Amino acid sequence: MKMKMEFSALLLVFLSSFLHSSNAVSWPDPPDWQQKPQMARYLSHFADWGVVAAVSPEYSLMPFGTIQSFADGTLKNSTGVPYFYISPMSDTYHNIQYNNSVALTISQAESDYCTKKGYDPEEPLCARLTLFGKMEPVKNSAELKLAKRFLFTRHPAMQNWPKGHGWLVHALRISGVCLLDFYGGASHISLSDYYAAKP
Amino acid sequence: MKMKMEFSALLLVFLSSFLHSSNAVSWPDPPDWQQKPQMARYLSHFADWGVVAAVSPEYSLMPFGTIQSFADGTLKNSTGVPYFYISPMSDTYHNIQYNNSVALTISQAESDYCTKKGYDPEEPLCARLTLFGKMEPVKNSAELKLAKRFLFTRHPAMQNWPKGHGWLVHALRISGVCLLDFYGGASHISLSDYYAAKP
């Protein structure tokens, strides 16, 4: 009887330990902070969402950040190009119809890394990336097929989102890469270095 | 011997269970989605960080989102006013010197809630809040004292950040509250409702 109880307790704690780890968003270990292009690609690959900053025609042309899920590949491969699934009903879409110059901002605090390490989200050691560029609808059919595969693999829920919302696949055509992952100020990474690196 | 091993295993799993839960960012249960002002106050109170979208004088007046920690109170009380600790060396500071009209965007995905519930970060059930307003330095000495207490309580690391960086306490003076926490589009919450609610 006593042994049975002990076993049940063990089982419960085991299960709760798995539950906890599945609730936290864990990414693989990051590259070294000195490997700037790799760190940029790490953030744009493993993050599932970010804030798209744009100018809002609805709010007197004020800056407006909207939450968007994205994917630059399946988990196993990475292109560096963030693809989005945007409904014409959304604020993001209204903003980019007015002006498609946007910035996508990602924080390492989206994973459990910074909490685990005890880094405040504003500290440079809790890395962050801003990708500047133009948000454009994907028209090429080969790229569209690929982008949909990336999005539906990383965000399975998207496949069931209401068809009536007219979801459109967009790509952020990056023109600037700004990374802060250590003390001493942000790094500006060239597009060729960014695309040549692996996450 | 066997019992000793069982006990050790139990202890290990117990410890790992605590480790897991401390790595995930957990907030208390959210209010009902119909309680819009409460939900807005819930997000601005329990979030530790957000993205400040502004116009960038450095990047050809493009929108630029920067990561900022903030606090609207200690964990036990809440004012609804997000306070920030901003260094004049930062991109955020450069942006607001040019134009202090900004938006602060927060996602419930910063906590473990959306992962736990199986909500994709772009789904409305994974709530998000954008506060529009002007980012202003706090000058009143009573408010400054209060804001520092909020910031240092919620972000203990701030007390040890290098003095030479000239940290300045800022407040977001909110002019608009935009919340998405359910299907059917965003809600625009009046300032009086926002400030009257409790998280």
XYZ file of C-alpha atoms in Angstrom:
398
model
C 0.000 0.000 0.000
C 2.749 2.415 1.044
C 4.759 1.519 -2.057
C 1.735 2.070 -4.271
C 1.253 5.557 -2.836
C 4.901 6.369 -3.322
C 4.688 5.215 -6.917
C 1.569 7.315 -7.556
C 3.244 10.394 -6.082
C 6.313 9.756 -8.233
C 4.123 9.390 -11.322
C 2.219 12.597 -10.570
C 5.348 14.637 -10.051
C 6.850 13.124 -13.200
C 3.789 14.117 -15.196
C 3.660 17.621 -13.705
C 7.337 18.044 -14.566
C 6.546 17.260 -18.221
C 3.543 19.597 -18.144
C 5.709 22.423 -16.868
C 8.337 21.979 -19.538
C 5.733 21.914 -22.311
C 4.207 25.175 -21.048
C 7.483 27.058 -21.260
C 8.676 28.033 -24.723
C 12.190 26.584 -24.985
C 14.564 27.237 -27.863
C 17.858 25.414 -28.455
C 20.939 27.004 -26.879
C 21.813 30.327 -28.564
C 25.046 30.906 -30.485
C 27.841 32.941 -28.904
C 27.038 36.684 -28.648
C 30.044 37.463 -30.834
C 28.540 35.543 -33.756
C 26.238 38.404 -34.716
C 24.763 37.100 -37.996
C 24.146 33.661 -36.446
C 22.458 35.271 -33.428
C 20.206 37.333 -35.729
C 19.257 34.199 -37.678
C 18.752 32.299 -34.391
C 16.184 34.866 -33.233
C 14.322 35.139 -36.545
C 14.241 31.346 -36.872
C 13.236 30.137 -33.426
C 10.785 32.917 -32.528
C 7.166 32.109 -33.362
C 5.886 35.675 -33.121
C 6.966 39.271 -33.032
C 5.677 42.821 -33.098
C 5.221 44.464 -36.492
C 5.690 48.217 -36.045
C 4.013 50.273 -38.761
C 2.385 53.642 -39.279
C -1.348 53.606 -38.542
C -3.746 55.373 -40.914
C -6.511 54.744 -38.353
C -4.643 56.362 -35.449
C -3.496 59.695 -36.965
C -0.370 58.124 -38.508
C 0.987 57.178 -35.089
C 3.341 54.207 -34.807
C 1.337 51.018 -34.118
C 2.731 47.636 -33.090
C 0.659 44.554 -33.923
C 1.309 40.964 -32.863
C 2.028 38.622 -35.787
C 3.004 34.980 -35.926
C 5.597 34.134 -38.555
C 7.963 31.429 -39.802
C 11.190 31.592 -41.800
C 11.195 27.844 -42.359
C 10.193 24.602 -40.730
C 12.016 23.956 -37.458
C 14.697 21.998 -39.328
C 15.490 24.504 -42.051
C 15.695 28.280 -42.143
C 15.639 30.847 -44.950
C 15.982 34.044 -42.903
C 12.890 35.450 -44.654
C 9.982 35.894 -42.211
C 6.685 34.808 -43.759
C 3.332 35.927 -42.350
C -0.331 34.953 -42.699
C -2.249 38.226 -42.705
C -5.998 38.780 -42.915
C -7.273 41.844 -44.829
C -9.500 42.393 -41.748
C -6.481 42.942 -39.472
C -4.863 46.150 -38.260
C -1.561 44.892 -39.672
C -3.109 44.723 -43.141
C -4.690 48.189 -42.884
C -1.341 49.612 -41.784
C 0.686 48.009 -44.600
C -1.885 49.042 -47.205
C -1.159 52.625 -46.188
C 2.631 52.173 -45.921
C 4.369 48.804 -46.088
C 7.632 49.994 -44.502
C 7.665 48.115 -41.211
C 9.943 46.745 -38.527
C 9.640 43.267 -37.012
C 10.915 43.117 -33.425
C 11.713 39.860 -31.626
C 12.970 39.305 -28.069
C 14.786 36.309 -26.635
C 12.383 36.803 -23.686
C 9.769 35.056 -25.865
C 11.579 31.868 -24.881
C 12.314 30.841 -21.292
C 16.022 31.708 -21.738
C 16.133 35.139 -20.087
C 14.059 34.090 -17.054
C 16.207 30.970 -16.686
C 19.404 33.026 -16.813
C 18.017 35.787 -14.582
C 18.367 38.443 -17.309
C 15.889 41.326 -17.244
C 14.234 41.687 -20.698
C 15.795 45.156 -21.106
C 19.343 43.900 -20.448
C 21.405 43.450 -23.631
C 22.198 39.835 -22.625
C 18.506 39.103 -23.258
C 18.985 39.494 -27.013
C 16.664 41.333 -29.373
C 16.435 41.747 -33.103
C 14.706 44.300 -35.289
C 14.354 43.596 -38.999
C 13.451 46.615 -41.137
C 11.897 46.197 -44.537
C 8.852 46.140 -46.735
C 5.965 43.768 -46.090
C 4.945 42.359 -49.458
C 2.382 39.771 -50.578
C 4.056 36.595 -51.895
C 3.019 36.129 -55.524
C 5.479 33.624 -56.966
C 3.734 30.241 -56.804
C 6.845 28.239 -55.795
C 7.634 30.677 -52.971
C 3.974 30.730 -51.944
C 3.906 26.936 -51.654
C 7.097 26.942 -49.590
C 5.932 29.786 -47.340
C 2.617 28.037 -46.662
C 4.488 24.864 -45.746
C 6.673 26.836 -43.309
C 3.676 28.626 -41.756
C 1.456 25.550 -41.461
C 4.303 23.472 -39.979
C 5.253 26.007 -37.329
C 1.686 27.270 -36.755
C -0.617 24.252 -37.334
C -3.680 26.252 -36.149
C -3.432 28.451 -39.267
C -4.753 25.649 -41.472
C -8.094 25.879 -39.684
C -8.448 29.644 -39.528
C -11.732 30.810 -41.155
C -11.345 30.874 -44.957
C -13.669 33.894 -45.119
C -10.946 36.042 -43.561
C -9.055 35.860 -46.856
C -5.610 35.133 -45.388
C -2.731 36.339 -47.532
C 0.864 35.117 -47.296
C 3.291 38.015 -46.936
C 7.088 38.172 -46.772
C 9.186 40.770 -45.016
C 11.685 41.882 -47.679
C 14.453 42.881 -45.296
C 16.515 46.030 -45.878
C 18.156 46.371 -42.448
C 19.141 44.093 -39.559
C 19.665 45.581 -36.097
C 20.755 43.245 -33.276
C 21.449 43.905 -29.598
C 22.876 40.859 -27.810
C 25.635 42.283 -25.608
C 26.815 45.461 -23.880
C 28.193 48.246 -26.064
C 25.319 49.039 -28.393
C 23.471 47.494 -31.313
C 25.107 45.794 -34.300
C 24.085 46.486 -37.860
C 24.451 43.305 -39.849
C 24.791 43.329 -43.629
C 22.150 41.466 -45.603
C 24.782 39.196 -47.148
C 26.104 38.215 -43.691
C 22.567 37.711 -42.418
C 21.542 35.416 -45.256
C 24.868 33.543 -45.304
C 24.610 32.615 -41.613
C 22.766 29.645 -40.151
C 20.723 29.890 -36.927
C 18.879 0.577 -0.686
C 15.971 0.360 -3.113
C 13.906 2.704 -0.969
C 16.791 5.174 -0.806
C 17.043 5.203 -4.603
C 13.309 5.700 -4.956
C 13.469 8.615 -2.556
C 16.370 10.216 -4.463
C 14.495 9.864 -7.740
C 11.419 11.446 -6.164
C 13.511 14.309 -4.819
C 15.184 14.911 -8.176
C 11.912 14.962 -10.065
C 10.411 17.242 -7.419
C 13.314 19.661 -7.803
C 13.194 19.554 -11.599
C 9.462 20.266 -11.425
C 10.180 23.453 -9.436
C 12.953 24.411 -11.838
C 10.608 24.084 -14.804
C 7.900 26.206 -13.255
C 10.335 28.964 -12.303
C 11.669 29.120 -15.879
C 8.246 29.724 -17.387
C 6.722 33.174 -16.938
C 3.365 32.540 -15.258
C 0.750 35.214 -14.638
C -2.381 34.761 -12.515
C -5.502 33.570 -14.361
C -6.810 36.260 -16.757
C -10.200 37.945 -16.354
C -13.059 36.936 -18.635
C -12.629 38.150 -22.238
C -15.844 40.155 -21.947
C -14.347 42.306 -19.186
C -12.401 44.462 -21.632
C -11.033 47.177 -19.306
C -9.974 44.546 -16.733
C -8.256 42.520 -19.456
C -6.376 45.606 -20.667
C -5.264 46.357 -17.101
C -4.339 42.678 -16.614
C -1.971 42.800 -19.591
C -0.371 46.157 -18.736
C 0.071 45.081 -15.108
C 1.421 41.553 -15.338
C 3.631 41.971 -18.402
C 7.250 42.802 -17.601
C 8.175 44.013 -21.068
C 6.764 45.128 -24.375
C 7.687 46.619 -27.706
C 7.753 50.409 -28.010
C 6.938 51.320 -31.605
C 8.202 54.756 -32.601
C 9.453 56.624 -35.645
C 13.212 56.301 -36.136
C 15.257 59.392 -37.059
C 18.247 57.065 -37.619
C 16.427 54.765 -40.071
C 14.841 57.277 -42.498
C 11.783 57.833 -40.263
C 10.777 54.181 -40.569
C 8.747 52.593 -37.768
C 11.109 50.983 -35.216
C 10.126 48.672 -32.364
C 12.430 48.517 -29.351
C 12.219 46.164 -26.376
C 11.545 47.934 -23.067
C 10.916 46.644 -19.581
C 8.261 48.519 -17.645
C 6.083 48.450 -14.509
C 2.742 50.029 -13.713
C 3.062 49.163 -10.042
C 4.509 46.592 -7.693
C 2.987 43.137 -8.206
C 0.376 43.884 -5.516
C -0.846 47.239 -6.754
C -1.405 48.691 -10.212
C -1.806 52.232 -11.539
C -2.332 51.472 -15.242
C 0.478 53.912 -16.106
C 3.474 52.102 -17.615
C 6.769 53.463 -16.261
C 10.075 52.900 -18.048
C 13.779 53.236 -17.254
C 15.354 54.624 -20.415
C 19.001 55.401 -21.108
C 19.834 58.413 -23.316
C 22.196 55.990 -25.117
C 19.317 53.788 -26.278
C 17.464 53.658 -29.585
C 14.208 54.195 -27.660
C 15.536 57.494 -26.328
C 16.770 58.676 -29.745
C 13.375 57.844 -31.237
C 11.342 59.668 -28.574
C 13.612 62.714 -28.736
C 12.605 63.003 -32.379
C 8.893 62.224 -31.795
C 7.511 60.969 -28.497
C 4.255 59.610 -29.965
C 4.630 55.865 -29.457
C 2.684 52.649 -29.026
C 3.444 50.015 -26.401
C 2.441 46.510 -27.510
C 2.093 43.570 -25.115
C 1.132 39.948 -25.849
C -0.274 37.354 -23.488
C 2.255 35.048 -25.186
C 4.883 36.683 -22.944
C 3.453 34.424 -20.232
C 3.060 30.653 -20.551
C -0.736 31.020 -20.953
C -1.083 30.726 -24.742
C 1.285 27.741 -25.026
C -0.523 26.044 -22.134
C -3.906 26.620 -23.782
C -2.632 25.680 -27.254
C -3.424 29.147 -28.685
C -1.247 30.390 -31.539
C 0.132 33.874 -30.691
C -1.783 35.369 -33.649
C -5.151 33.954 -32.506
C -7.364 36.533 -30.752
C -7.720 34.202 -27.738
C -4.027 34.875 -27.076
C -4.805 38.455 -26.002
C -2.838 41.540 -26.982
C -2.882 45.161 -25.989
C -1.572 48.293 -27.656
C -1.401 51.499 -25.647
C -0.954 54.677 -27.706
C 0.411 57.819 -26.150
C 3.280 60.144 -25.472
C 6.419 58.963 -23.730
C 7.355 61.678 -21.236
C 10.073 62.023 -18.597
C 8.652 61.908 -15.057
C 9.473 65.196 -13.339
C 7.180 65.385 -10.306
C 9.259 64.164 -7.361
C 6.438 62.185 -5.692
C 5.606 60.379 -8.942
C 9.301 59.820 -9.609
C 9.773 58.181 -6.204
C 6.731 55.954 -6.769
C 7.765 55.013 -10.327
C 11.278 54.072 -9.176
C 9.793 51.878 -6.468
C 7.600 50.136 -9.056
C 10.494 49.650 -11.485
C 13.026 48.477 -8.900
C 10.504 46.062 -7.333
C 9.487 44.449 -10.606
C 12.943 44.738 -12.227
C 15.482 44.393 -9.381
C 18.393 44.337 -11.861
C 17.731 47.993 -12.740
C 19.165 49.153 -9.409
C 22.588 47.910 -10.499
C 22.584 49.178 -14.075
C 25.601 51.445 -14.751
C 24.936 54.946 -13.367
C 26.949 56.431 -16.260
C 24.156 55.494 -18.666
C 22.064 58.293 -17.126
C 18.809 56.311 -16.793
C 15.685 58.472 -16.900
C 12.258 57.433 -15.621
C 9.590 57.917 -18.264
C 5.822 57.446 -18.219
C 3.599 56.554 -21.134
C 0.833 59.177 -21.003
C -1.862 57.062 -22.633
C -4.265 58.549 -25.183
C -5.689 55.331 -26.673
C -6.245 51.722 -25.574
C -6.682 49.012 -28.205
C -7.334 45.441 -27.029
C -7.827 42.210 -28.941
C -8.846 39.299 -26.707
C -11.595 37.526 -28.661
C -12.964 36.959 -32.159
C -14.750 39.854 -33.811
C -12.126 42.582 -33.881
C -10.331 44.909 -31.501
C -11.981 46.901 -28.715
C -11.271 50.542 -28.092
C -11.442 51.197 -24.372
C -12.059 54.665 -22.962
C -9.376 56.071 -20.680
C -11.877 56.416 -17.816
C -12.858 52.726 -18.114
C -9.194 51.707 -18.372
C -8.141 53.597 -15.257
C -11.272 52.627 -13.280
C -10.670 48.891 -13.823
C -8.438 46.632 -11.738
C -6.226 43.952 -13.316
